[in-house]
């Protein structure tokens, strides 16, 4: 029986950029790898929407695209090449700047300083409009607020693990949500569910 795909989690760039806990739940080589974020999002895949602000072909022998997608809290770095040809072609074709939706997997590498850098390896990149971007921001605010509530209550194993690994500053993430809410055209999103 084929394994169902994992739900892609909505995570803001600021939180994604602070994440560094990668793990597998079993020793099986085909076991999925997860990234646990500071608010307790256990991500095998992420769903992000933002503005493609930069892109460049950094490949030497074949096309290998690097892009930068910004949301109201920061920026994601995405890489697409021969293993994700549809995403690489989309990245090549989409004009900068454009709103884009990206579904992809967290990926990691060590930089020259020896620090782990988490990026996104896109499976799908599509252009979207401003309303879609606003809808994603709203959904990501609500999803993050729910995780913050679970984190505060120690309500899930992922929340407990995130609290132990990151010791996150909940107020800092509430501030992130307020910053995200201010970017919306209509201000009906109220960030109170993360009390």
PDB file of C-alpha atoms in Angstrom:
ATOM      1  CA  UNK A   1       0.000   0.000   0.000  1.00  0.00           C
ATOM      2  CA  UNK A   2       1.542   3.356  -0.972  1.00  0.00           C
ATOM      3  CA  UNK A   3       2.380   5.661   1.891  1.00  0.00           C
ATOM      4  CA  UNK A   4       0.272   8.818   2.105  1.00  0.00           C
ATOM      5  CA  UNK A   5       2.137  12.076   1.663  1.00  0.00           C
ATOM      6  CA  UNK A   6       2.706  14.092   4.796  1.00  0.00           C
ATOM      7  CA  UNK A   7       0.652  17.257   5.210  1.00  0.00           C
ATOM      8  CA  UNK A   8       2.739  20.316   4.308  1.00  0.00           C
ATOM      9  CA  UNK A   9       2.990  22.626   7.344  1.00  0.00           C
ATOM     10  CA  UNK A  10       2.536  26.397   7.167  1.00  0.00           C
ATOM     11  CA  UNK A  11       5.560  27.984   8.839  1.00  0.00           C
ATOM     12  CA  UNK A  12       6.809  31.568   8.716  1.00  0.00           C
ATOM     13  CA  UNK A  13      10.355  32.272   7.526  1.00  0.00           C
ATOM     14  CA  UNK A  14      11.525  33.631  10.902  1.00  0.00           C
ATOM     15  CA  UNK A  15      10.590  30.389  12.654  1.00  0.00           C
ATOM     16  CA  UNK A  16      11.862  28.183   9.822  1.00  0.00           C
ATOM     17  CA  UNK A  17      15.193  30.022   9.881  1.00  0.00           C
ATOM     18  CA  UNK A  18      15.561  29.387  13.619  1.00  0.00           C
ATOM     19  CA  UNK A  19      14.922  25.639  13.246  1.00  0.00           C
ATOM     20  CA  UNK A  20      17.839  23.188  13.376  1.00  0.00           C
ATOM     21  CA  UNK A  21      16.459  19.935  14.814  1.00  0.00           C
ATOM     22  CA  UNK A  22      16.364  17.310  12.052  1.00  0.00           C
ATOM     23  CA  UNK A  23      15.459  13.739  12.906  1.00  0.00           C
ATOM     24  CA  UNK A  24      14.010  10.441  11.688  1.00  0.00           C
ATOM     25  CA  UNK A  25      11.576   8.353  13.709  1.00  0.00           C
ATOM     26  CA  UNK A  26      13.146   5.042  12.714  1.00  0.00           C
ATOM     27  CA  UNK A  27      16.435   3.612  11.462  1.00  0.00           C
ATOM     28  CA  UNK A  28      14.815   2.545   8.178  1.00  0.00           C
ATOM     29  CA  UNK A  29      16.645   4.271   5.302  1.00  0.00           C
ATOM     30  CA  UNK A  30      13.282   5.132   3.705  1.00  0.00           C
ATOM     31  CA  UNK A  31      11.934   6.653   6.923  1.00  0.00           C
ATOM     32  CA  UNK A  32      11.013  10.319   6.369  1.00  0.00           C
ATOM     33  CA  UNK A  33      13.214  13.059   7.774  1.00  0.00           C
ATOM     34  CA  UNK A  34      11.538  15.751   9.848  1.00  0.00           C
ATOM     35  CA  UNK A  35      12.433  19.269  10.869  1.00  0.00           C
ATOM     36  CA  UNK A  36      11.029  20.308  14.248  1.00  0.00           C
ATOM     37  CA  UNK A  37      10.553  24.067  14.521  1.00  0.00           C
ATOM     38  CA  UNK A  38      10.729  26.179  17.704  1.00  0.00           C
ATOM     39  CA  UNK A  39       6.919  26.231  18.090  1.00  0.00           C
ATOM     40  CA  UNK A  40       6.649  22.472  17.582  1.00  0.00           C
ATOM     41  CA  UNK A  41       5.773  22.112  13.883  1.00  0.00           C
ATOM     42  CA  UNK A  42       6.994  18.663  12.820  1.00  0.00           C
ATOM     43  CA  UNK A  43       7.695  19.238   9.125  1.00  0.00           C
ATOM     44  CA  UNK A  44       8.383  16.620   6.515  1.00  0.00           C
ATOM     45  CA  UNK A  45       7.033  19.105   3.969  1.00  0.00           C
ATOM     46  CA  UNK A  46       6.289  22.828   4.178  1.00  0.00           C
ATOM     47  CA  UNK A  47       3.796  25.045   2.365  1.00  0.00           C
ATOM     48  CA  UNK A  48       4.989  28.629   1.976  1.00  0.00           C
ATOM     49  CA  UNK A  49       3.659  31.623   0.076  1.00  0.00           C
ATOM     50  CA  UNK A  50       5.585  34.819  -0.401  1.00  0.00           C
ATOM     51  CA  UNK A  51       7.366  37.037  -2.879  1.00  0.00           C
ATOM     52  CA  UNK A  52      10.056  35.565  -5.092  1.00  0.00           C
ATOM     53  CA  UNK A  53      12.531  38.423  -4.728  1.00  0.00           C
ATOM     54  CA  UNK A  54      15.672  36.852  -6.214  1.00  0.00           C
ATOM     55  CA  UNK A  55      16.641  33.903  -8.360  1.00  0.00           C
ATOM     56  CA  UNK A  56      19.845  32.749 -10.012  1.00  0.00           C
ATOM     57  CA  UNK A  57      21.164  29.726 -11.861  1.00  0.00           C
ATOM     58  CA  UNK A  58      24.161  28.700  -9.768  1.00  0.00           C
ATOM     59  CA  UNK A  59      24.787  25.367 -11.534  1.00  0.00           C
ATOM     60  CA  UNK A  60      28.033  24.723 -13.363  1.00  0.00           C
ATOM     61  CA  UNK A  61      27.290  21.603 -15.452  1.00  0.00           C
ATOM     62  CA  UNK A  62      23.503  21.722 -15.362  1.00  0.00           C
ATOM     63  CA  UNK A  63      20.859  24.195 -14.252  1.00  0.00           C
ATOM     64  CA  UNK A  64      20.658  24.525 -10.478  1.00  0.00           C
ATOM     65  CA  UNK A  65      18.435  27.340  -9.301  1.00  0.00           C
ATOM     66  CA  UNK A  66      18.563  29.228  -6.042  1.00  0.00           C
ATOM     67  CA  UNK A  67      15.681  31.490  -5.101  1.00  0.00           C
ATOM     68  CA  UNK A  68      14.680  33.717  -2.231  1.00  0.00           C
ATOM     69  CA  UNK A  69      11.043  33.813  -1.126  1.00  0.00           C
ATOM     70  CA  UNK A  70      10.102  36.455   1.442  1.00  0.00           C
ATOM     71  CA  UNK A  71       7.129  36.535   3.769  1.00  0.00           C
ATOM     72  CA  UNK A  72       6.301  39.260   6.339  1.00  0.00           C
ATOM     73  CA  UNK A  73       8.779  37.778   8.854  1.00  0.00           C
ATOM     74  CA  UNK A  74      11.860  36.997   6.757  1.00  0.00           C
ATOM     75  CA  UNK A  75      13.063  34.921   3.822  1.00  0.00           C
ATOM     76  CA  UNK A  76      13.315  31.290   2.764  1.00  0.00           C
ATOM     77  CA  UNK A  77      16.101  30.055   0.492  1.00  0.00           C
ATOM     78  CA  UNK A  78      14.977  27.469  -2.047  1.00  0.00           C
ATOM     79  CA  UNK A  79      17.089  25.261  -4.327  1.00  0.00           C
ATOM     80  CA  UNK A  80      15.794  23.355  -7.366  1.00  0.00           C
ATOM     81  CA  UNK A  81      17.769  21.319  -9.877  1.00  0.00           C
ATOM     82  CA  UNK A  82      17.854  18.019 -11.764  1.00  0.00           C
ATOM     83  CA  UNK A  83      16.046  16.059  -9.007  1.00  0.00           C
ATOM     84  CA  UNK A  84      13.115  18.475  -9.087  1.00  0.00           C
ATOM     85  CA  UNK A  85      12.958  19.400 -12.776  1.00  0.00           C
ATOM     86  CA  UNK A  86       9.409  20.831 -12.737  1.00  0.00           C
ATOM     87  CA  UNK A  87      10.246  23.134  -9.834  1.00  0.00           C
ATOM     88  CA  UNK A  88      13.550  24.133 -11.454  1.00  0.00           C
ATOM     89  CA  UNK A  89      11.748  24.975 -14.717  1.00  0.00           C
ATOM     90  CA  UNK A  90       9.098  26.962 -12.853  1.00  0.00           C
ATOM     91  CA  UNK A  91      11.782  28.903 -10.984  1.00  0.00           C
ATOM     92  CA  UNK A  92      13.525  29.619 -14.294  1.00  0.00           C
ATOM     93  CA  UNK A  93      10.271  30.868 -15.860  1.00  0.00           C
ATOM     94  CA  UNK A  94       8.709  32.959 -13.066  1.00  0.00           C
ATOM     95  CA  UNK A  95       9.542  36.652 -13.154  1.00  0.00           C
ATOM     96  CA  UNK A  96      11.006  38.478 -10.160  1.00  0.00           C
ATOM     97  CA  UNK A  97       9.273  39.866  -8.154  1.00  0.00           C
ATOM     98  CA  UNK A  98       6.178  37.633  -8.109  1.00  0.00           C
ATOM     99  CA  UNK A  99       3.992  36.079  -5.450  1.00  0.00           C
ATOM    100  CA  UNK A 100       4.598  32.318  -5.426  1.00  0.00           C
ATOM    101  CA  UNK A 101       3.301  29.296  -3.550  1.00  0.00           C
ATOM    102  CA  UNK A 102       5.881  26.609  -2.780  1.00  0.00           C
ATOM    103  CA  UNK A 103       5.445  23.100  -1.429  1.00  0.00           C
ATOM    104  CA  UNK A 104       8.718  21.430  -0.611  1.00  0.00           C
ATOM    105  CA  UNK A 105      10.879  19.533   1.819  1.00  0.00           C
ATOM    106  CA  UNK A 106      13.203  21.016   4.409  1.00  0.00           C
ATOM    107  CA  UNK A 107      16.788  20.336   3.392  1.00  0.00           C
ATOM    108  CA  UNK A 108      20.035  21.070   5.193  1.00  0.00           C
ATOM    109  CA  UNK A 109      23.716  21.673   4.559  1.00  0.00           C
ATOM    110  CA  UNK A 110      26.676  22.883   6.590  1.00  0.00           C
ATOM    111  CA  UNK A 111      28.020  26.286   5.669  1.00  0.00           C
ATOM    112  CA  UNK A 112      31.704  27.306   5.772  1.00  0.00           C
ATOM    113  CA  UNK A 113      31.387  28.180   9.471  1.00  0.00           C
ATOM    114  CA  UNK A 114      30.150  24.654  10.213  1.00  0.00           C
ATOM    115  CA  UNK A 115      26.613  25.843  11.023  1.00  0.00           C
ATOM    116  CA  UNK A 116      23.614  23.913   9.738  1.00  0.00           C
ATOM    117  CA  UNK A 117      21.567  25.928   7.247  1.00  0.00           C
ATOM    118  CA  UNK A 118      18.002  24.829   6.550  1.00  0.00           C
ATOM    119  CA  UNK A 119      16.602  25.485   3.078  1.00  0.00           C
ATOM    120  CA  UNK A 120      13.579  24.300   1.094  1.00  0.00           C
ATOM    121  CA  UNK A 121      13.812  21.827  -1.787  1.00  0.00           C
ATOM    122  CA  UNK A 122      10.642  22.653  -3.737  1.00  0.00           C
ATOM    123  CA  UNK A 123       8.416  19.991  -5.254  1.00  0.00           C
ATOM    124  CA  UNK A 124       6.000  22.565  -6.675  1.00  0.00           C
ATOM    125  CA  UNK A 125       6.328  26.309  -7.344  1.00  0.00           C
ATOM    126  CA  UNK A 126       3.409  28.226  -8.840  1.00  0.00           C
ATOM    127  CA  UNK A 127       2.698  31.932  -9.285  1.00  0.00           C
ATOM    128  CA  UNK A 128      -0.213  33.176  -7.139  1.00  0.00           C
ATOM    129  CA  UNK A 129      -2.017  36.468  -6.532  1.00  0.00           C
ATOM    130  CA  UNK A 130      -1.996  38.824  -3.561  1.00  0.00           C
ATOM    131  CA  UNK A 131      -5.258  37.419  -2.157  1.00  0.00           C
ATOM    132  CA  UNK A 132      -3.749  33.920  -2.042  1.00  0.00           C
ATOM    133  CA  UNK A 133      -0.707  35.315  -0.264  1.00  0.00           C
ATOM    134  CA  UNK A 134      -2.950  37.062   2.307  1.00  0.00           C
ATOM    135  CA  UNK A 135      -4.956  33.880   2.850  1.00  0.00           C
ATOM    136  CA  UNK A 136      -1.721  31.954   3.479  1.00  0.00           C
ATOM    137  CA  UNK A 137      -0.532  34.594   5.970  1.00  0.00           C
ATOM    138  CA  UNK A 138      -3.851  34.291   7.856  1.00  0.00           C
ATOM    139  CA  UNK A 139      -3.675  30.476   7.867  1.00  0.00           C
ATOM    140  CA  UNK A 140      -0.025  30.511   8.964  1.00  0.00           C
ATOM    141  CA  UNK A 141      -0.865  32.933  11.808  1.00  0.00           C
ATOM    142  CA  UNK A 142      -3.638  30.634  13.052  1.00  0.00           C
ATOM    143  CA  UNK A 143      -1.514  27.479  12.713  1.00  0.00           C
ATOM    144  CA  UNK A 144       1.381  29.113  14.587  1.00  0.00           C
ATOM    145  CA  UNK A 145      -0.938  30.478  17.298  1.00  0.00           C
ATOM    146  CA  UNK A 146      -2.311  26.946  17.836  1.00  0.00           C
ATOM    147  CA  UNK A 147       1.243  25.604  18.153  1.00  0.00           C
ATOM    148  CA  UNK A 148       2.155  28.352  20.628  1.00  0.00           C
ATOM    149  CA  UNK A 149      -0.852  27.404  22.775  1.00  0.00           C
ATOM    150  CA  UNK A 150       0.201  23.721  22.657  1.00  0.00           C
ATOM    151  CA  UNK A 151       3.781  24.735  23.464  1.00  0.00           C
ATOM    152  CA  UNK A 152       2.691  26.735  26.506  1.00  0.00           C
ATOM    153  CA  UNK A 153       0.548  23.835  27.748  1.00  0.00           C
ATOM    154  CA  UNK A 154       3.082  21.122  26.878  1.00  0.00           C
ATOM    155  CA  UNK A 155       0.106  19.568  25.098  1.00  0.00           C
ATOM    156  CA  UNK A 156       1.864  17.401  22.497  1.00  0.00           C
ATOM    157  CA  UNK A 157       5.076  15.375  22.297  1.00  0.00           C
ATOM    158  CA  UNK A 158       6.289  17.719  19.531  1.00  0.00           C
ATOM    159  CA  UNK A 159       5.615  20.774  21.726  1.00  0.00           C
ATOM    160  CA  UNK A 160       7.523  19.218  24.625  1.00  0.00           C
ATOM    161  CA  UNK A 161      10.445  18.267  22.362  1.00  0.00           C
ATOM    162  CA  UNK A 162      10.536  21.782  20.841  1.00  0.00           C
ATOM    163  CA  UNK A 163      10.474  23.407  24.296  1.00  0.00           C
ATOM    164  CA  UNK A 164      13.339  21.200  25.502  1.00  0.00           C
ATOM    165  CA  UNK A 165      15.490  21.748  22.401  1.00  0.00           C
ATOM    166  CA  UNK A 166      14.883  25.442  21.658  1.00  0.00           C
ATOM    167  CA  UNK A 167      13.616  27.039  24.898  1.00  0.00           C
ATOM    168  CA  UNK A 168      11.672  29.383  22.599  1.00  0.00           C
ATOM    169  CA  UNK A 169      10.654  32.876  23.656  1.00  0.00           C
ATOM    170  CA  UNK A 170       6.866  32.723  23.189  1.00  0.00           C
ATOM    171  CA  UNK A 171       6.563  36.526  23.273  1.00  0.00           C
ATOM    172  CA  UNK A 172       9.019  36.788  20.375  1.00  0.00           C
ATOM    173  CA  UNK A 173       6.811  34.493  18.281  1.00  0.00           C
ATOM    174  CA  UNK A 174       3.640  36.370  19.288  1.00  0.00           C
ATOM    175  CA  UNK A 175       5.385  39.536  18.065  1.00  0.00           C
ATOM    176  CA  UNK A 176       6.203  37.728  14.809  1.00  0.00           C
ATOM    177  CA  UNK A 177       2.482  36.969  14.363  1.00  0.00           C
ATOM    178  CA  UNK A 178       1.570  40.608  14.975  1.00  0.00           C
ATOM    179  CA  UNK A 179       4.140  41.673  12.372  1.00  0.00           C
ATOM    180  CA  UNK A 180       2.616  39.187   9.911  1.00  0.00           C
ATOM    181  CA  UNK A 181      -0.919  40.421  10.666  1.00  0.00           C
ATOM    182  CA  UNK A 182       0.122  44.025   9.946  1.00  0.00           C
ATOM    183  CA  UNK A 183       1.101  42.987   6.405  1.00  0.00           C
ATOM    184  CA  UNK A 184      -2.475  42.054   5.546  1.00  0.00           C
ATOM    185  CA  UNK A 185      -4.661  44.376   3.521  1.00  0.00           C
ATOM    186  CA  UNK A 186      -7.565  43.884   5.914  1.00  0.00           C
ATOM    187  CA  UNK A 187      -6.734  43.782   9.597  1.00  0.00           C
ATOM    188  CA  UNK A 188      -9.451  41.333  10.672  1.00  0.00           C
ATOM    189  CA  UNK A 189      -6.911  38.765  11.885  1.00  0.00           C
ATOM    190  CA  UNK A 190      -6.632  39.073  15.624  1.00  0.00           C
ATOM    191  CA  UNK A 191      -3.701  37.345  17.259  1.00  0.00           C
ATOM    192  CA  UNK A 192      -5.381  36.541  20.537  1.00  0.00           C
ATOM    193  CA  UNK A 193      -5.573  32.775  20.300  1.00  0.00           C
ATOM    194  CA  UNK A 194      -1.888  32.566  21.334  1.00  0.00           C
ATOM    195  CA  UNK A 195      -2.509  34.156  24.764  1.00  0.00           C
TER     196      UNK A 195
END
